[in-house]
CSV table of C-alpha atoms and ligand atoms in Angstrom, one decimal:
chain,number,residue,atom,x,y,z
A,13,MET,CA,0.0,0.0,0.0
A,14,LEU,CA,1.4,3.4,-1.0
A,15,ASN,CA,-0.4,6.6,0.2
A,16,ASP,CA,-3.7,4.6,0.7
A,17,GLN,CA,-3.5,3.1,-2.8
A,18,LYS,CA,-3.0,-0.6,-3.4
A,19,VAL,CA,0.0,-1.6,-5.4
A,20,SER,CA,0.5,-4.0,-8.3
A,21,PHE,CA,4.0,-5.1,-9.2
A,22,SER,CA,5.4,-7.5,-11.7
A,23,GLY,CA,8.5,-8.0,-13.8
A,24,ILE,CA,9.6,-9.8,-17.0
A,25,GLN,CA,13.1,-10.8,-17.9
A,26,PRO,CA,14.4,-9.4,-21.2
A,27,SER,CA,16.2,-12.7,-21.8
A,28,GLY,CA,14.5,-13.8,-25.0
A,29,ASN,CA,11.6,-13.1,-27.3
A,30,LEU,CA,8.4,-13.1,-25.3
A,31,THR,CA,6.0,-16.0,-25.9
A,32,ILE,CA,2.2,-16.3,-25.7
A,33,GLY,CA,3.0,-17.9,-22.3
A,34,ASN,CA,4.4,-14.7,-21.0
A,35,TYR,CA,1.5,-12.8,-22.6
A,36,LEU,CA,-1.4,-15.0,-21.3
A,37,GLY,CA,0.2,-15.8,-17.9
A,38,ALA,CA,1.3,-12.2,-17.1
A,39,LEU,CA,1.6,-9.3,-19.6
A,40,LYS,CA,-2.0,-9.4,-20.9
A,41,ASN,CA,-3.3,-9.1,-17.3
A,42,PHE,CA,-1.1,-6.2,-16.2
A,43,ALA,CA,-3.3,-3.5,-17.7
A,44,GLU,CA,-6.4,-4.4,-15.9
A,45,TYR,CA,-5.0,-3.1,-12.6
A,46,THR,CA,-4.0,0.3,-13.8
A,47,GLU,CA,-7.3,2.0,-13.0
A,48,SER,CA,-7.6,0.9,-9.4
A,49,TYR,CA,-4.0,0.2,-8.3
A,50,LYS,CA,-0.7,2.0,-8.4
A,51,CYS,CA,1.2,-0.2,-10.9
A,52,PHE,CA,4.9,-0.8,-11.3
A,53,TYR,CA,5.9,-3.1,-14.2
A,54,CYS,CA,9.6,-3.7,-14.4
A,55,ILE,CA,12.0,-5.0,-17.1
A,56,VAL,CA,14.2,-7.1,-14.9
A,57,ASP,CA,17.6,-6.9,-16.6
A,58,GLU,CA,19.5,-7.7,-13.4
A,59,HIS,CA,17.7,-11.0,-13.2
A,60,ALA,CA,18.5,-11.7,-16.8
A,61,ILE,CA,22.3,-11.7,-16.2
A,62,THR,CA,22.1,-14.8,-13.9
A,63,VAL,CA,22.5,-16.6,-17.2
A,64,ARG,CA,25.0,-15.3,-19.8
A,65,GLN,CA,23.6,-12.6,-22.2
A,66,VAL,CA,25.0,-11.1,-25.3
A,67,PRO,CA,25.2,-7.4,-24.3
A,68,ALA,CA,23.8,-6.0,-27.6
A,69,ASP,CA,20.9,-8.4,-27.5
A,70,LEU,CA,20.1,-7.6,-23.8
A,71,ARG,CA,20.1,-3.9,-24.7
A,72,ARG,CA,17.9,-4.3,-27.7
A,73,ARG,CA,15.5,-6.5,-25.9
A,74,SER,CA,15.1,-4.0,-23.0
A,75,TYR,CA,14.0,-1.4,-25.5
A,76,GLU,CA,11.7,-3.9,-27.2
A,77,MET,CA,10.1,-4.9,-23.9
A,78,MET,CA,9.4,-1.3,-23.1
A,79,ALA,CA,7.7,-1.0,-26.5
A,80,LEU,CA,5.8,-4.2,-25.9
A,81,TYR,CA,4.6,-3.2,-22.5
A,82,MET,CA,3.0,-0.1,-24.1
A,83,ALA,CA,1.8,-2.1,-27.1
A,84,CYS,CA,-0.1,-4.4,-24.7
A,85,GLY,CA,-2.1,-1.5,-23.4
A,86,LEU,CA,0.1,-0.2,-20.6
A,87,ASP,CA,0.0,3.6,-20.6
A,88,PRO,CA,3.2,5.1,-19.1
A,89,GLU,CA,1.0,7.9,-17.7
A,90,LYS,CA,-1.0,5.4,-15.7
A,91,ALA,CA,1.6,2.7,-14.8
A,92,THR,CA,5.3,3.1,-13.9
A,93,LEU,CA,7.2,1.2,-16.6
A,94,TYR,CA,10.9,1.0,-16.1
A,95,VAL,CA,14.2,-0.9,-16.3
A,96,GLN,CA,15.4,-2.5,-13.0
A,97,SER,CA,19.1,-1.5,-13.3
A,98,HIS,CA,18.0,2.1,-13.6
A,99,VAL,CA,16.9,2.0,-9.9
A,100,PRO,CA,19.9,0.9,-7.8
A,101,ALA,CA,17.7,0.4,-4.7
A,102,HIS,CA,16.7,-3.0,-6.1
A,103,ALA,CA,20.3,-4.3,-5.8
A,104,GLU,CA,20.7,-2.6,-2.4
A,105,LEU,CA,17.6,-4.2,-0.9
A,106,ALA,CA,18.5,-7.5,-2.5
A,107,TRP,CA,21.7,-7.6,-0.5
A,108,ILE,CA,19.9,-6.8,2.7
A,109,LEU,CA,17.2,-9.5,2.1
A,110,ASN,CA,20.0,-12.0,1.3
A,111,CYS,CA,20.9,-11.7,5.0
A,112,PHE,CA,17.3,-12.7,5.9
A,113,THR,CA,16.9,-15.6,3.5
A,114,GLY,CA,17.9,-19.2,4.4
A,115,PHE,CA,20.3,-21.3,2.3
A,116,GLY,CA,17.8,-24.2,2.7
A,117,GLU,CA,14.9,-22.0,1.4
A,118,LEU,CA,16.9,-21.0,-1.7
A,119,SER,CA,18.0,-24.6,-2.3
A,120,ARG,CA,14.3,-25.7,-2.5
A,121,MET,CA,13.5,-23.3,-5.4
A,122,THR,CA,12.5,-25.4,-8.5
A,123,GLN,CA,13.6,-22.6,-10.9
A,124,PHE,CA,17.1,-22.8,-9.4
A,125,LYS,CA,17.1,-26.6,-9.8
A,126,ASP,CA,15.9,-26.4,-13.4
A,127,LYS,CA,18.2,-23.5,-14.4
A,128,SER,CA,21.3,-25.0,-12.7
A,129,GLN,CA,20.7,-28.2,-14.7
A,130,LYS,CA,20.3,-26.3,-17.9
A,131,HIS,CA,23.3,-24.1,-17.3
A,132,ALA,CA,25.6,-26.6,-15.5
A,133,ASP,CA,28.7,-24.7,-16.6
A,134,ASN,CA,27.6,-21.5,-14.9
A,135,ILE,CA,25.9,-22.1,-11.6
A,136,ASN,CA,26.7,-18.7,-10.1
A,137,ALA,CA,25.7,-17.2,-6.8
A,138,GLY,CA,23.3,-14.8,-8.5
A,139,LEU,CA,21.3,-17.7,-9.9
A,140,PHE,CA,21.1,-19.1,-6.4
A,141,THR,CA,20.1,-15.8,-4.7
A,142,TYR,CA,17.8,-14.7,-7.5
A,143,PRO,CA,14.7,-15.0,-5.3
A,144,ALA,CA,16.1,-12.4,-2.8
A,145,LEU,CA,16.4,-9.9,-5.7
A,146,MET,CA,12.9,-10.7,-6.7
A,147,ALA,CA,11.7,-10.2,-3.1
A,148,ALA,CA,13.5,-6.9,-3.2
A,149,ASP,CA,11.7,-5.9,-6.4
A,150,ILE,CA,8.3,-6.6,-4.8
A,151,LEU,CA,8.9,-5.3,-1.3
A,152,LEU,CA,10.5,-2.0,-2.3
A,153,TYR,CA,7.1,-0.8,-3.5
A,154,GLN,CA,4.9,-2.0,-0.6
A,155,THR,CA,3.2,-4.3,-3.1
A,156,ASP,CA,-0.2,-5.8,-2.5
A,157,ILE,CA,-0.6,-8.0,-5.6
A,158,VAL,CA,1.9,-9.7,-8.0
A,159,PRO,CA,0.2,-10.9,-11.2
A,160,VAL,CA,2.3,-13.8,-12.5
A,161,GLY,CA,2.1,-17.3,-14.1
A,162,ILE,CA,2.1,-20.3,-11.8
A,163,ASP,CA,5.9,-20.9,-12.2
A,164,GLN,CA,6.6,-17.8,-10.1
A,165,LYS,CA,4.3,-18.7,-7.3
A,166,GLN,CA,7.1,-20.3,-5.2
A,167,HIS,CA,9.2,-17.2,-5.5
A,168,VAL,CA,6.3,-14.9,-4.4
A,169,GLU,CA,5.6,-17.3,-1.4
A,170,LEU,CA,9.3,-17.0,-0.4
A,171,THR,CA,8.9,-13.2,-0.7
A,172,ARG,CA,6.0,-13.4,1.7
A,173,ASP,CA,8.1,-15.5,4.1
A,174,ILE,CA,11.1,-13.1,3.9
A,175,ALA,CA,8.8,-10.1,4.5
A,176,THR,CA,7.0,-11.8,7.4
A,177,ARG,CA,10.4,-12.7,9.0
A,178,PHE,CA,11.7,-9.1,8.5
A,179,ASN,CA,8.5,-7.6,10.0
A,180,GLN,CA,8.8,-9.8,13.0
A,181,LEU,CA,12.2,-8.4,13.7
A,182,TYR,CA,11.4,-4.8,12.6
A,183,PRO,CA,7.6,-4.3,12.8
A,184,GLY,CA,5.7,-2.4,10.1
A,185,THR,CA,8.4,-2.5,7.4
A,186,PHE,CA,6.9,-4.3,4.5
A,187,THR,CA,3.4,-5.0,3.0
A,188,ILE,CA,2.9,-8.7,2.6
A,189,PRO,CA,2.2,-9.3,-1.1
A,190,GLU,CA,-0.3,-11.8,-2.6
A,191,PRO,CA,0.4,-13.6,-5.9
A,192,ILE,CA,-2.4,-13.2,-8.5
A,193,ILE,CA,-2.6,-16.2,-10.8
A,194,LYS,CA,-5.3,-16.6,-13.3
A,195,LYS,CA,-6.6,-20.2,-13.6
A,196,THR,CA,-6.7,-20.1,-17.4
A,197,GLY,CA,-3.4,-19.1,-18.9
A,198,MET,CA,-1.3,-19.6,-15.8
A,199,LYS,CA,0.8,-22.3,-17.5
A,200,ILE,CA,0.8,-22.4,-21.3
A,201,MET,CA,2.6,-25.5,-22.5
A,202,SER,CA,5.0,-26.1,-25.3
A,203,LEU,CA,3.3,-27.0,-28.7
A,204,ALA,CA,6.0,-29.6,-29.4
A,205,ASP,CA,5.9,-31.3,-26.0
A,206,PRO,CA,2.8,-30.3,-24.1
A,207,THR,CA,4.1,-31.8,-20.8
A,208,LYS,CA,6.6,-29.0,-20.7
A,209,LYS,CA,6.1,-25.3,-20.1
A,210,MET,CA,6.3,-23.0,-23.1
A,211,SER,CA,9.5,-21.1,-22.5
A,212,LYS,CA,11.3,-18.2,-24.3
A,213,SER,CA,14.6,-20.1,-24.1
A,214,ASP,CA,13.3,-23.2,-25.9
A,215,GLU,CA,15.6,-24.1,-28.8
A,216,ASN,CA,12.8,-25.6,-31.0
A,217,PRO,CA,11.0,-22.6,-32.6
A,218,ASN,CA,8.0,-24.7,-33.4
A,219,ALA,CA,7.4,-25.4,-29.7
A,220,VAL,CA,6.9,-21.7,-29.0
A,221,VAL,CA,4.6,-19.0,-30.4
A,222,TYR,CA,6.1,-15.6,-30.0
A,223,ILE,CA,4.0,-12.5,-29.4
A,224,LEU,CA,5.6,-10.9,-32.4
A,225,ASP,CA,5.2,-13.9,-34.8
A,226,ASP,CA,3.4,-12.9,-38.0
A,227,LYS,CA,0.0,-14.5,-38.8
A,228,ASP,CA,1.2,-17.2,-41.2
A,229,THR,CA,3.8,-18.3,-38.7
A,230,VAL,CA,1.3,-18.4,-35.8
A,231,ILE,CA,-1.1,-20.5,-37.9
A,232,ARG,CA,1.6,-22.8,-39.1
A,233,LYS,CA,2.9,-23.5,-35.6
A,234,PHE,CA,-0.6,-24.3,-34.3
A,235,LYS,CA,-1.2,-26.6,-37.2
A,236,ARG,CA,1.8,-28.6,-36.2
A,237,ALA,CA,1.0,-28.6,-32.5
A,238,VAL,CA,1.4,-32.1,-31.0
A,239,THR,CA,-2.0,-33.6,-29.9
A,240,ASP,CA,-3.1,-37.2,-29.3
A,241,SER,CA,-4.6,-40.0,-31.4
A,242,GLU,CA,-8.2,-39.2,-30.6
A,243,THR,CA,-10.3,-36.8,-32.7
A,244,CYS,CA,-12.7,-35.3,-30.2
A,245,VAL,CA,-12.0,-31.7,-29.0
A,246,ARG,CA,-12.5,-32.4,-25.3
A,247,MET,CA,-10.5,-31.7,-22.1
A,248,GLY,CA,-9.3,-34.9,-20.4
A,249,GLU,CA,-6.5,-36.7,-18.6
A,250,GLY,CA,-3.5,-37.6,-20.9
A,251,LYS,CA,-4.7,-35.1,-23.5
A,252,ASP,CA,-2.1,-32.4,-22.6
A,253,GLY,CA,-1.9,-31.1,-26.2
A,254,ILE,CA,-5.7,-30.5,-26.5
A,255,ASN,CA,-6.0,-29.3,-22.9
A,256,ASN,CA,-3.3,-26.7,-23.8
A,257,LEU,CA,-5.0,-25.6,-27.0
A,258,ILE,CA,-8.4,-25.3,-25.3
A,259,SER,CA,-6.8,-23.0,-22.6
A,260,ILE,CA,-5.1,-20.9,-25.3
A,261,TYR,CA,-8.3,-20.6,-27.3
A,262,SER,CA,-10.2,-19.8,-24.1
A,263,CYS,CA,-7.8,-17.0,-23.2
A,264,PHE,CA,-8.0,-15.4,-26.6
A,265,THR,CA,-11.7,-15.7,-27.1
A,266,GLY,CA,-13.0,-15.5,-23.5
A,267,LYS,CA,-15.1,-18.6,-24.1
A,268,THR,CA,-15.2,-21.3,-21.4
A,269,ALA,CA,-13.9,-24.9,-22.0
A,270,GLU,CA,-17.5,-26.2,-22.1
A,271,GLU,CA,-18.5,-23.6,-24.7
A,272,ILE,CA,-15.4,-24.6,-26.8
A,273,GLU,CA,-16.2,-28.3,-26.5
A,274,ARG,CA,-19.7,-27.5,-27.8
A,275,GLU,CA,-18.4,-25.3,-30.6
A,276,PHE,CA,-16.2,-28.0,-31.9
A,277,ASP,CA,-18.5,-31.0,-31.3
A,278,GLY,CA,-18.2,-33.3,-34.3
A,279,ARG,CA,-15.4,-31.3,-35.9
A,280,GLY,CA,-11.8,-32.6,-36.0
A,281,TYR,CA,-8.5,-31.5,-34.5
A,282,GLY,CA,-7.4,-29.9,-37.8
A,283,GLU,CA,-10.3,-27.4,-37.8
A,284,PHE,CA,-9.8,-26.7,-34.1
A,285,LYS,CA,-6.1,-26.0,-34.5
A,286,LEU,CA,-6.8,-23.6,-37.3
A,287,ALA,CA,-9.3,-21.7,-35.2
A,288,VAL,CA,-6.9,-21.5,-32.3
A,289,GLY,CA,-4.2,-20.1,-34.7
A,290,GLU,CA,-6.6,-17.6,-36.1
A,291,ALA,CA,-7.9,-16.4,-32.7
A,292,CYS,CA,-4.3,-16.0,-31.5
A,293,ALA,CA,-3.1,-14.2,-34.6
A,294,ASP,CA,-6.1,-11.9,-34.7
A,295,SER,CA,-5.5,-10.9,-31.0
A,296,LEU,CA,-1.8,-10.3,-31.5
A,297,ASP,CA,-2.0,-8.4,-34.8
A,298,PRO,CA,-2.8,-5.0,-33.2
A,299,VAL,CA,-0.1,-5.6,-30.6
A,300,ARG,CA,2.5,-6.2,-33.3
A,301,GLU,CA,1.5,-3.1,-35.2
A,302,GLU,CA,1.5,-0.9,-32.2
A,303,PHE,CA,4.9,-2.4,-31.1
A,304,ALA,CA,6.5,-1.5,-34.5
A,305,ARG,CA,5.2,2.0,-34.3
A,306,ILE,CA,6.4,2.6,-30.7
A,307,LEU,CA,9.8,0.9,-31.2
A,308,ALA,CA,10.6,3.2,-34.1
A,309,ASP,CA,10.8,6.2,-31.8
A,310,LYS,CA,13.8,5.5,-29.7
A,311,ALA,CA,13.9,9.0,-28.1
A,312,TYR,CA,10.3,8.5,-26.9
A,313,LEU,CA,11.2,5.1,-25.4
A,314,GLU,CA,14.2,6.5,-23.6
A,315,ALA,CA,12.2,9.4,-22.3
A,316,MET,CA,9.6,7.0,-20.9
A,317,MET,CA,12.3,4.8,-19.4
A,318,LYS,CA,13.7,7.8,-17.6
A,319,LYS,CA,10.3,9.0,-16.4
A,320,GLY,CA,9.5,5.4,-15.1
A,321,ALA,CA,12.9,5.1,-13.4
A,322,ASP,CA,12.5,8.5,-11.7
A,323,GLU,CA,9.0,7.6,-10.4
A,324,ALA,CA,10.1,4.1,-9.2
A,325,ALA,CA,13.2,5.6,-7.5
A,326,TYR,CA,11.1,8.0,-5.6
A,327,TYR,CA,9.0,5.3,-4.0
A,328,ALA,CA,11.9,2.9,-3.6
A,329,ARG,CA,13.9,5.5,-1.7
A,330,LYS,CA,11.1,5.7,0.9
A,331,THR,CA,11.3,2.0,1.6
A,332,ILE,CA,15.0,1.7,1.6
A,333,THR,CA,15.4,4.7,3.9
A,334,LYS,CA,13.0,3.0,6.4
A,335,VAL,CA,14.9,-0.3,6.1
A,336,ARG,CA,18.3,1.3,6.7
A,337,ARG,CA,17.0,3.1,9.7
A,338,LYS,CA,15.4,0.0,11.2
A,339,LEU,CA,18.6,-2.0,10.7
A,340,GLY,CA,20.7,0.5,12.5
A,341,PHE,CA,22.7,1.9,9.6
A,342,VAL,CA,23.9,5.4,10.3
A,343,GLN,CA,22.1,8.0,8.3
A,344,ILE,CA,24.1,11.0,7.2
B,658,TYM,P1,9.8,-14.6,-16.7
B,658,TYM,O1,10.6,-13.5,-17.4
B,658,TYM,O2,10.3,-16.0,-16.9
B,658,TYM,O3,8.3,-14.6,-17.2
B,658,TYM,C1,7.5,-13.4,-17.1
B,658,TYM,C2,6.1,-13.8,-16.7
B,658,TYM,O4,5.5,-14.7,-17.6
B,658,TYM,C3,5.0,-15.9,-16.9
B,658,TYM,N1,5.2,-17.0,-17.8
B,658,TYM,C4,4.2,-17.9,-18.1
B,658,TYM,N2,2.9,-17.9,-17.8
B,658,TYM,C5,2.1,-18.9,-18.3
B,658,TYM,N3,2.6,-19.8,-19.1
B,658,TYM,C6,3.9,-19.9,-19.4
B,658,TYM,N4,4.4,-20.8,-20.2
B,658,TYM,C7,4.8,-18.9,-18.9
B,658,TYM,N5,6.1,-18.6,-19.0
B,658,TYM,C8,6.3,-17.5,-18.3
B,658,TYM,C9,5.8,-15.9,-15.6
B,658,TYM,O5,5.1,-16.6,-14.6
B,658,TYM,C10,6.0,-14.5,-15.3
B,658,TYM,O6,4.9,-14.0,-14.6
B,658,TYM,N6,11.4,-14.2,-11.9
B,658,TYM,C11,10.4,-13.7,-12.9
B,658,TYM,C12,10.6,-12.2,-13.2
B,658,TYM,C13,10.6,-11.3,-12.0
B,658,TYM,C14,9.4,-11.0,-11.3
B,658,TYM,C15,9.8,-10.1,-10.3
B,658,TYM,C16,8.0,-11.3,-11.5
B,658,TYM,C17,11.6,-10.7,-11.4
B,658,TYM,N7,11.2,-10.0,-10.4
B,658,TYM,C18,8.9,-9.6,-9.4
B,658,TYM,C19,7.1,-10.8,-10.5
B,658,TYM,C20,7.6,-9.9,-9.5
B,658,TYM,C21,10.7,-14.4,-14.2
B,658,TYM,O7,11.7,-15.0,-14.4
B,658,TYM,O8,9.7,-14.3,-15.2
């Protein structure tokens, strides 16, 4: 809570091209809070360097993500959109929270286990303490809600534990945040292996639909989506591919699973896959157009990044000053 207004905070890593998983699980939902919450949406470049990045790509993607935030309906006048490394208080609070986070707690994080397997040649301390930086992001703004996909639930729960522990020692420091996870869209699966999460780092481009894919590519990828040997469009156990396509179609059209099953009763998978592809492409077309328009104006993007960073730094400073005082750091 900031000045009697509830706060929504979320972040996305500029570590690859964003997928419809990022869009449906997180980004698409960010805008709905801008009227009634004070919103902070961050491009978390400091998180991204826990795995190696090519500097030119990281820089380009940070601009692209700023443009994409806006293209997805986030108005920089109504939400604070900014780049994490522009606000040094994130790194400062992360260090402090590291001292209030258990080794055992961090060892249990499934994202750490997955990523350290995937990047076995670079299991760095930052990858391990990543959740303390994420807790700092959230707690700096006295956040009430954190809209995310299901894979981030464990990190938000750890953030709550860290904040509660800190508050027990230093009462009244942090607001305890709540994850907001939409039932439909919280875990979009790979189109090539629907038992796996759709991920921006997947090496198989057919497994992933990117927000910026053009219409033909979107439709082609959905046509190739792995399903099962049945023909009936119906949710069910062991039908991961179809369950995933029904969720995606539901997110893009607003129809329930039952309505979708009825709509495709007696029609085959081919027809259904085409409809999913078209619904997805039609929803993303305006986003892509708006993205290209905004991205072309680099000076505007930089001005908005600066404005966002100044706003975020203003609120972050209030929390960090309070934390320093509570800890007993000398203020000069
Ligand atoms: P990241 O960059 O991996 O993903 C950004 C958001 O997209 C969601 N998401 C998905 N949702 C549904 N289906 C999928 N297949 C899918 N893939 C990704 C994620 O749940 C996330 O909401 N640690 C975070 C970034 C972060 C953050 C924060 C988030 C840093 N600080 C503070 C919230 C609050 C991450 O790696 O997200």
